[in-house]
Amino acid sequence: MSKSLTISENNILRPEDFDPPLKRKEATIPGYWTLEEISSEIGMTSRKIQYDILGRPAVGLEPSLKGYKVAQVFLVPDADALKYIQKYRNRKKS
């Protein structure tokens, strides 16, 4: 059987892939992250994360994170949140 270069299930980020480990032990809403949960992982304000979801047309900032507003809370799907956290943790290492 030959190996393919296509994306496999192994390329999906999981909480156990992070070093140091994620602070969040249990999801407030299964399958999603709140802005506050992401904020505590990357050390940025929840407002900054909200701007990444909504964008800021006044200053030319386009949305860079997928999120959904449910009632008064923004929720980010697990896979998108983990990519976002990894991106910001990698920036801090540099």
Tab-separated table of N, CA, C and O in Angstrom:
chain	number	residue	atom	x	y	z
A	1	MET	N	0.838	-1.173	0.000
A	1	MET	CA	0.000	0.000	0.000
A	1	MET	C	0.888	1.244	0.000
A	1	MET	O	1.770	1.384	0.830
A	2	SER	N	0.661	2.160	-0.927
A	2	SER	CA	1.486	3.366	-0.995
A	2	SER	C	0.897	4.460	-0.120
A	2	SER	O	-0.297	4.511	0.134
A	3	LYS	N	1.791	5.335	0.335
A	3	LYS	CA	1.349	6.455	1.165
A	3	LYS	C	0.982	7.621	0.274
A	3	LYS	O	1.610	7.870	-0.738
A	4	SER	N	-0.018	8.335	0.663
A	4	SER	CA	-0.514	9.479	-0.095
A	4	SER	C	-0.100	10.770	0.590
A	4	SER	O	0.102	10.812	1.798
A	5	LEU	N	0.026	11.823	-0.187
A	5	LEU	CA	0.350	13.130	0.369
A	5	LEU	C	-0.892	13.903	0.774
A	5	LEU	O	-0.795	15.030	1.232
A	6	THR	N	-2.046	13.321	0.632
A	6	THR	CA	-3.266	14.011	1.009
A	6	THR	C	-3.344	14.138	2.526
A	6	THR	O	-2.685	13.402	3.259
A	7	ILE	N	-4.156	15.064	2.972
A	7	ILE	CA	-4.317	15.283	4.407
A	7	ILE	C	-4.984	14.065	5.018
A	7	ILE	O	-6.002	13.588	4.539
A	8	SER	N	-4.387	13.586	6.081
A	8	SER	CA	-4.939	12.417	6.755
A	8	SER	C	-5.479	12.824	8.117
A	8	SER	O	-5.300	13.937	8.567
A	9	GLU	N	-6.099	11.883	8.755
A	9	GLU	CA	-6.654	12.130	10.081
A	9	GLU	C	-5.561	12.505	11.073
A	9	GLU	O	-5.799	13.192	12.054
A	10	ASN	N	-4.319	12.077	10.813
A	10	ASN	CA	-3.210	12.369	11.719
A	10	ASN	C	-2.873	13.859	11.764
A	10	ASN	O	-2.199	14.304	12.672
A	11	ASN	N	-3.310	14.635	10.788
A	11	ASN	CA	-2.996	16.056	10.750
A	11	ASN	C	-3.986	16.907	11.528
A	11	ASN	O	-3.840	18.114	11.591
A	12	ILE	N	-4.977	16.303	12.122
A	12	ILE	CA	-5.966	17.030	12.903
A	12	ILE	C	-5.379	17.290	14.285
A	12	ILE	O	-4.896	16.378	14.954
A	13	LEU	N	-5.424	18.547	14.713
A	13	LEU	CA	-4.918	18.891	16.042
A	13	LEU	C	-5.854	18.371	17.117
A	13	LEU	O	-7.064	18.429	16.989
A	14	ARG	N	-5.246	17.878	18.187
A	14	ARG	CA	-5.994	17.417	19.347
A	14	ARG	C	-5.416	18.111	20.583
A	14	ARG	O	-4.244	18.476	20.587
A	15	PRO	N	-6.199	18.260	21.623
A	15	PRO	CA	-5.686	18.922	22.833
A	15	PRO	C	-4.403	18.293	23.369
A	15	PRO	O	-3.519	18.995	23.858
A	16	GLU	N	-4.263	16.996	23.238
A	16	GLU	CA	-3.056	16.333	23.767
A	16	GLU	C	-1.802	16.606	22.932
A	16	GLU	O	-0.697	16.264	23.331
A	17	ASP	N	-1.954	17.241	21.770
A	17	ASP	CA	-0.814	17.567	20.918
A	17	ASP	C	-0.044	18.797	21.398
A	17	ASP	O	1.009	19.105	20.860
A	18	PHE	N	-0.558	19.511	22.380
A	18	PHE	CA	0.043	20.774	22.793
A	18	PHE	C	1.049	20.594	23.912
A	18	PHE	O	0.844	19.827	24.840
A	19	ASP	N	2.151	21.328	23.783
A	19	ASP	CA	3.175	21.354	24.811
A	19	ASP	C	3.593	22.803	25.011
A	19	ASP	O	4.124	23.396	24.077
A	20	PRO	N	3.368	23.433	26.115
A	20	PRO	CA	2.758	22.878	27.314
A	20	PRO	C	1.290	22.543	27.091
A	20	PRO	O	0.660	23.077	26.182
A	21	PRO	N	0.759	21.680	27.942
A	21	PRO	CA	-0.635	21.252	27.783
A	21	PRO	C	-1.607	22.429	27.880
A	21	PRO	O	-1.307	23.450	28.499
A	22	LEU	N	-2.755	22.260	27.284
A	22	LEU	CA	-3.787	23.286	27.363
A	22	LEU	C	-4.286	23.407	28.798
A	22	LEU	O	-4.335	22.424	29.537
A	23	LYS	N	-4.657	24.615	29.182
A	23	LYS	CA	-5.168	24.868	30.529
A	23	LYS	C	-6.591	24.348	30.689
A	23	LYS	O	-6.970	23.917	31.765
A	24	ARG	N	-7.360	24.413	29.609
A	24	ARG	CA	-8.764	23.993	29.674
A	24	ARG	C	-8.841	22.485	29.839
A	24	ARG	O	-8.337	21.728	29.019
A	25	LYS	N	-9.467	22.051	30.898
A	25	LYS	CA	-9.604	20.612	31.170
A	25	LYS	C	-10.936	20.070	30.669
A	25	LYS	O	-11.026	18.933	30.235
A	26	GLU	N	-11.984	20.898	30.759
A	26	GLU	CA	-13.306	20.457	30.325
A	26	GLU	C	-13.989	21.612	29.599
A	26	GLU	O	-13.955	22.754	30.052
A	27	ALA	N	-14.608	21.301	28.475
A	27	ALA	CA	-15.266	22.323	27.666
A	27	ALA	C	-16.521	22.833	28.352
A	27	ALA	O	-17.291	22.047	28.909
A	28	THR	N	-16.720	24.145	28.296
A	28	THR	CA	-17.962	24.726	28.784
A	28	THR	C	-19.104	24.246	27.911
A	28	THR	O	-20.160	23.848	28.401
A	29	ILE	N	-18.882	24.277	26.593
A	29	ILE	CA	-19.850	23.787	25.615
A	29	ILE	C	-19.113	22.777	24.743
A	29	ILE	O	-18.200	23.152	24.003
A	30	PRO	N	-19.451	21.489	24.833
A	30	PRO	CA	-18.734	20.465	24.074
A	30	PRO	C	-18.667	20.776	22.575
A	30	PRO	O	-19.664	21.163	21.968
A	31	GLY	N	-17.451	20.664	22.028
A	31	GLY	CA	-17.243	20.907	20.602
A	31	GLY	C	-16.886	22.340	20.262
A	31	GLY	O	-16.576	22.639	19.115
A	32	TYR	N	-16.914	23.224	21.257
A	32	TYR	CA	-16.646	24.645	21.020
A	32	TYR	C	-15.797	25.243	22.137
A	32	TYR	O	-15.749	24.719	23.240
A	33	TRP	N	-15.163	26.346	21.793
A	33	TRP	CA	-14.404	27.139	22.755
A	33	TRP	C	-15.059	28.504	22.871
A	33	TRP	O	-15.488	29.075	21.880
A	34	THR	N	-15.097	29.050	24.086
A	34	THR	CA	-15.553	30.423	24.274
A	34	THR	C	-14.356	31.349	24.094
A	34	THR	O	-13.198	30.908	24.141
A	35	LEU	N	-14.624	32.637	23.911
A	35	LEU	CA	-13.531	33.597	23.766
A	35	LEU	C	-12.660	33.616	25.022
A	35	LEU	O	-11.439	33.730	24.931
A	36	GLU	N	-13.280	33.498	26.177
A	36	GLU	CA	-12.530	33.525	27.433
A	36	GLU	C	-11.607	32.316	27.556
A	36	GLU	O	-10.491	32.431	28.066
A	37	GLU	N	-12.062	31.152	27.093
A	37	GLU	CA	-11.216	29.956	27.144
A	37	GLU	C	-10.011	30.112	26.222
A	37	GLU	O	-8.879	29.786	26.603
A	38	ILE	N	-10.228	30.619	25.024
A	38	ILE	CA	-9.116	30.849	24.094
A	38	ILE	C	-8.177	31.897	24.664
A	38	ILE	O	-6.954	31.747	24.642
A	39	SER	N	-8.754	32.957	25.201
A	39	SER	CA	-7.973	34.054	25.769
A	39	SER	C	-7.015	33.560	26.851
A	39	SER	O	-5.845	33.949	26.885
A	40	SER	N	-7.497	32.699	27.730
A	40	SER	CA	-6.634	32.204	28.807
A	40	SER	C	-5.508	31.315	28.278
A	40	SER	O	-4.445	31.235	28.879
A	41	GLU	N	-5.709	30.687	27.130
A	41	GLU	CA	-4.671	29.829	26.543
A	41	GLU	C	-3.556	30.631	25.882
A	41	GLU	O	-2.401	30.224	25.899
A	42	ILE	N	-3.892	31.765	25.283
A	42	ILE	CA	-2.886	32.495	24.507
A	42	ILE	C	-2.461	33.816	25.143
A	42	ILE	O	-1.573	34.491	24.628
A	43	GLY	N	-3.092	34.186	26.241
A	43	GLY	CA	-2.686	35.398	26.944
A	43	GLY	C	-3.055	36.684	26.222
A	43	GLY	O	-2.344	37.674	26.330
A	44	MET	N	-4.129	36.666	25.487
A	44	MET	CA	-4.632	37.871	24.823
A	44	MET	C	-6.042	38.134	25.327
A	44	MET	O	-6.685	37.245	25.877
A	45	THR	N	-6.515	39.342	25.092
A	45	THR	CA	-7.859	39.674	25.552
A	45	THR	C	-8.912	39.006	24.683
A	45	THR	O	-8.677	38.726	23.505
A	46	SER	N	-10.068	38.781	25.274
A	46	SER	CA	-11.168	38.211	24.504
A	46	SER	C	-11.632	39.210	23.441
A	46	SER	O	-12.142	38.817	22.399
A	47	ARG	N	-11.413	40.493	23.669
A	47	ARG	CA	-11.768	41.515	22.676
A	47	ARG	C	-10.952	41.315	21.401
A	47	ARG	O	-11.471	41.405	20.300
A	48	LYS	N	-9.663	41.022	21.529
A	48	LYS	CA	-8.793	40.800	20.364
A	48	LYS	C	-9.302	39.596	19.570
A	48	LYS	O	-9.364	39.624	18.343
A	49	ILE	N	-9.715	38.557	20.266
A	49	ILE	CA	-10.222	37.357	19.602
A	49	ILE	C	-11.549	37.664	18.915
A	49	ILE	O	-11.796	37.224	17.794
A	50	GLN	N	-12.367	38.460	19.562
A	50	GLN	CA	-13.635	38.879	18.949
A	50	GLN	C	-13.371	39.653	17.664
A	50	GLN	O	-14.055	39.460	16.665
A	51	TYR	N	-12.380	40.524	17.661
A	51	TYR	CA	-12.005	41.252	16.443
A	51	TYR	C	-11.559	40.284	15.350
A	51	TYR	O	-11.818	40.504	14.172
A	52	ASP	N	-10.871	39.209	15.735
A	52	ASP	CA	-10.442	38.227	14.740
A	52	ASP	C	-11.635	37.474	14.146
A	52	ASP	O	-11.572	37.017	13.012
A	53	ILE	N	-12.718	37.367	14.897
A	53	ILE	CA	-13.933	36.722	14.384
A	53	ILE	C	-14.734	37.682	13.514
A	53	ILE	O	-15.176	37.334	12.427
A	54	LEU	N	-14.917	38.901	13.996
A	54	LEU	CA	-15.772	39.866	13.302
A	54	LEU	C	-15.047	40.719	12.270
A	54	LEU	O	-15.656	41.243	11.347
A	55	GLY	N	-13.734	40.880	12.449
A	55	GLY	CA	-12.997	41.823	11.624
A	55	GLY	C	-13.206	43.232	12.156
A	55	GLY	O	-13.987	43.450	13.084
A	56	ARG	N	-12.470	44.170	11.597
A	56	ARG	CA	-12.627	45.589	11.952
A	56	ARG	C	-12.510	46.386	10.662
A	56	ARG	O	-11.437	46.885	10.328
A	57	PRO	N	-13.617	46.515	9.947
A	57	PRO	CA	-13.585	47.209	8.656
A	57	PRO	C	-13.026	48.633	8.742
A	57	PRO	O	-12.375	49.091	7.820
A	58	ALA	N	-13.235	49.305	9.849
A	58	ALA	CA	-12.758	50.682	9.999
A	58	ALA	C	-11.240	50.786	9.896
A	58	ALA	O	-10.713	51.814	9.468
A	59	VAL	N	-10.529	49.729	10.268
A	59	VAL	CA	-9.064	49.749	10.196
A	59	VAL	C	-8.532	48.742	9.175
A	59	VAL	O	-7.335	48.461	9.134
A	60	GLY	N	-9.430	48.161	8.389
A	60	GLY	CA	-9.013	47.247	7.321
A	60	GLY	C	-8.680	45.836	7.772
A	60	GLY	O	-8.013	45.101	7.058
A	61	LEU	N	-9.134	45.429	8.945
A	61	LEU	CA	-8.866	44.088	9.453
A	61	LEU	C	-9.995	43.146	9.037
A	61	LEU	O	-11.152	43.364	9.373
A	62	GLU	N	-9.643	42.121	8.290
A	62	GLU	CA	-10.616	41.120	7.836
A	62	GLU	C	-10.744	40.021	8.893
A	62	GLU	O	-9.796	39.754	9.636
A	63	PRO	N	-11.896	39.343	8.968
A	63	PRO	CA	-12.033	38.216	9.905
A	63	PRO	C	-10.989	37.138	9.602
A	63	PRO	O	-10.709	36.841	8.443
A	64	SER	N	-10.414	36.567	10.666
A	64	SER	CA	-9.396	35.536	10.471
A	64	SER	C	-9.687	34.272	11.290
A	64	SER	O	-8.877	33.361	11.319
A	65	LEU	N	-10.836	34.255	11.958
A	65	LEU	CA	-11.203	33.118	12.787
A	65	LEU	C	-12.695	32.872	12.639
A	65	LEU	O	-13.490	33.805	12.690
A	66	LYS	N	-13.069	31.601	12.463
A	66	LYS	CA	-14.479	31.261	12.329
A	66	LYS	C	-15.101	31.146	13.714
A	66	LYS	O	-14.585	30.451	14.588
A	67	GLY	N	-16.196	31.862	13.922
A	67	GLY	CA	-16.897	31.805	15.193
A	67	GLY	C	-18.368	32.079	14.981
A	67	GLY	O	-18.771	32.620	13.947
A	68	TYR	N	-19.162	31.700	15.941
A	68	TYR	CA	-20.607	31.877	15.869
A	68	TYR	C	-21.084	32.591	17.118
A	68	TYR	O	-20.628	32.286	18.222
A	69	LYS	N	-21.998	33.527	16.939
A	69	LYS	CA	-22.563	34.210	18.093
A	69	LYS	C	-23.879	33.534	18.452
A	69	LYS	O	-24.798	33.465	17.649
A	70	VAL	N	-23.938	33.037	19.670
A	70	VAL	CA	-25.129	32.385	20.187
A	70	VAL	C	-25.537	33.176	21.428
A	70	VAL	O	-24.800	33.207	22.405
A	71	ALA	N	-26.702	33.812	21.339
A	71	ALA	CA	-27.152	34.727	22.391
A	71	ALA	C	-26.083	35.807	22.535
A	71	ALA	O	-25.784	36.499	21.574
A	72	GLN	N	-25.462	35.938	23.683
A	72	GLN	CA	-24.437	36.959	23.898
A	72	GLN	C	-23.023	36.374	23.927
A	72	GLN	O	-22.080	37.048	24.329
A	73	VAL	N	-22.877	35.125	23.486
A	73	VAL	CA	-21.592	34.426	23.582
A	73	VAL	C	-21.095	34.045	22.192
A	73	VAL	O	-21.858	33.556	21.372
A	74	PHE	N	-19.795	34.255	21.952
A	74	PHE	CA	-19.171	33.772	20.722
A	74	PHE	C	-18.607	32.391	20.986
A	74	PHE	O	-17.977	32.155	22.017
A	75	LEU	N	-18.832	31.474	20.034
A	75	LEU	CA	-18.306	30.122	20.128
A	75	LEU	C	-17.450	29.833	18.906
A	75	LEU	O	-17.813	30.178	17.787
A	76	VAL	N	-16.315	29.182	19.135
A	76	VAL	CA	-15.390	28.827	18.060
A	76	VAL	C	-15.301	27.306	18.034
A	76	VAL	O	-15.041	26.678	19.075
A	77	PRO	N	-15.529	26.672	16.864
A	77	PRO	CA	-15.426	25.207	16.777
A	77	PRO	C	-14.050	24.714	17.225
A	77	PRO	O	-13.037	25.400	17.037
A	78	ASP	N	-14.017	23.524	17.824
A	78	ASP	CA	-12.772	22.951	18.349
A	78	ASP	C	-11.600	23.051	17.384
A	78	ASP	O	-10.531	23.539	17.748
A	79	ALA	N	-11.766	22.556	16.167
A	79	ALA	CA	-10.652	22.501	15.213
A	79	ALA	C	-10.109	23.895	14.924
A	79	ALA	O	-8.884	24.103	14.893
A	80	ASP	N	-10.984	24.877	14.734
A	80	ASP	CA	-10.543	26.241	14.455
A	80	ASP	C	-9.862	26.858	15.668
A	80	ASP	O	-8.856	27.558	15.542
A	81	ALA	N	-10.401	26.613	16.845
A	81	ALA	CA	-9.805	27.148	18.066
A	81	ALA	C	-8.406	26.580	18.289
A	81	ALA	O	-7.476	27.315	18.633
A	82	LEU	N	-8.242	25.282	18.082
A	82	LEU	CA	-6.924	24.666	18.299
A	82	LEU	C	-5.893	25.192	17.304
A	82	LEU	O	-4.738	25.436	17.678
A	83	LYS	N	-6.279	25.401	16.052
A	83	LYS	CA	-5.356	25.989	15.069
A	83	LYS	C	-4.962	27.402	15.483
A	83	LYS	O	-3.805	27.788	15.381
A	84	TYR	N	-5.938	28.165	15.924
A	84	TYR	CA	-5.710	29.547	16.356
A	84	TYR	C	-4.764	29.591	17.562
A	84	TYR	O	-3.812	30.364	17.592
A	85	ILE	N	-5.005	28.720	18.546
A	85	ILE	CA	-4.149	28.658	19.726
A	85	ILE	C	-2.738	28.266	19.328
A	85	ILE	O	-1.756	28.870	19.776
A	86	GLN	N	-2.599	27.286	18.461
A	86	GLN	CA	-1.272	26.864	18.016
A	86	GLN	C	-0.548	28.004	17.310
A	86	GLN	O	0.628	28.240	17.541
A	87	LYS	N	-1.270	28.726	16.456
A	87	LYS	CA	-0.674	29.852	15.730
A	87	LYS	C	-0.111	30.885	16.704
A	87	LYS	O	1.029	31.327	16.554
A	88	TYR	N	-0.870	31.256	17.716
A	88	TYR	CA	-0.412	32.267	18.663
A	88	TYR	C	0.653	31.755	19.609
A	88	TYR	O	1.551	32.499	19.985
A	89	ARG	N	0.604	30.492	19.979
A	89	ARG	CA	1.676	29.933	20.808
A	89	ARG	C	2.982	29.886	20.021
A	89	ARG	O	4.040	30.164	20.561
A	90	ASN	N	2.906	29.549	18.734
A	90	ASN	CA	4.114	29.517	17.903
A	90	ASN	C	4.702	30.913	17.739
A	90	ASN	O	5.910	31.070	17.670
A	91	ARG	N	3.852	31.936	17.645
A	91	ARG	CA	4.341	33.317	17.558
A	91	ARG	C	5.107	33.708	18.801
A	91	ARG	O	6.111	34.409	18.720
A	92	LYS	N	4.621	33.289	19.967
A	92	LYS	CA	5.273	33.647	21.218
A	92	LYS	C	6.650	32.994	21.342
A	92	LYS	O	7.537	33.530	21.975
A	93	LYS	N	6.815	31.793	20.761
A	93	LYS	CA	8.102	31.091	20.833
A	93	LYS	C	9.178	31.796	20.026
A	93	LYS	O	10.344	31.710	20.317
A	94	SER	N	8.758	32.497	18.972
A	94	SER	CA	9.722	33.140	18.075
A	94	SER	C	10.384	34.340	18.697
A	94	SER	O	9.952	35.020	19.505
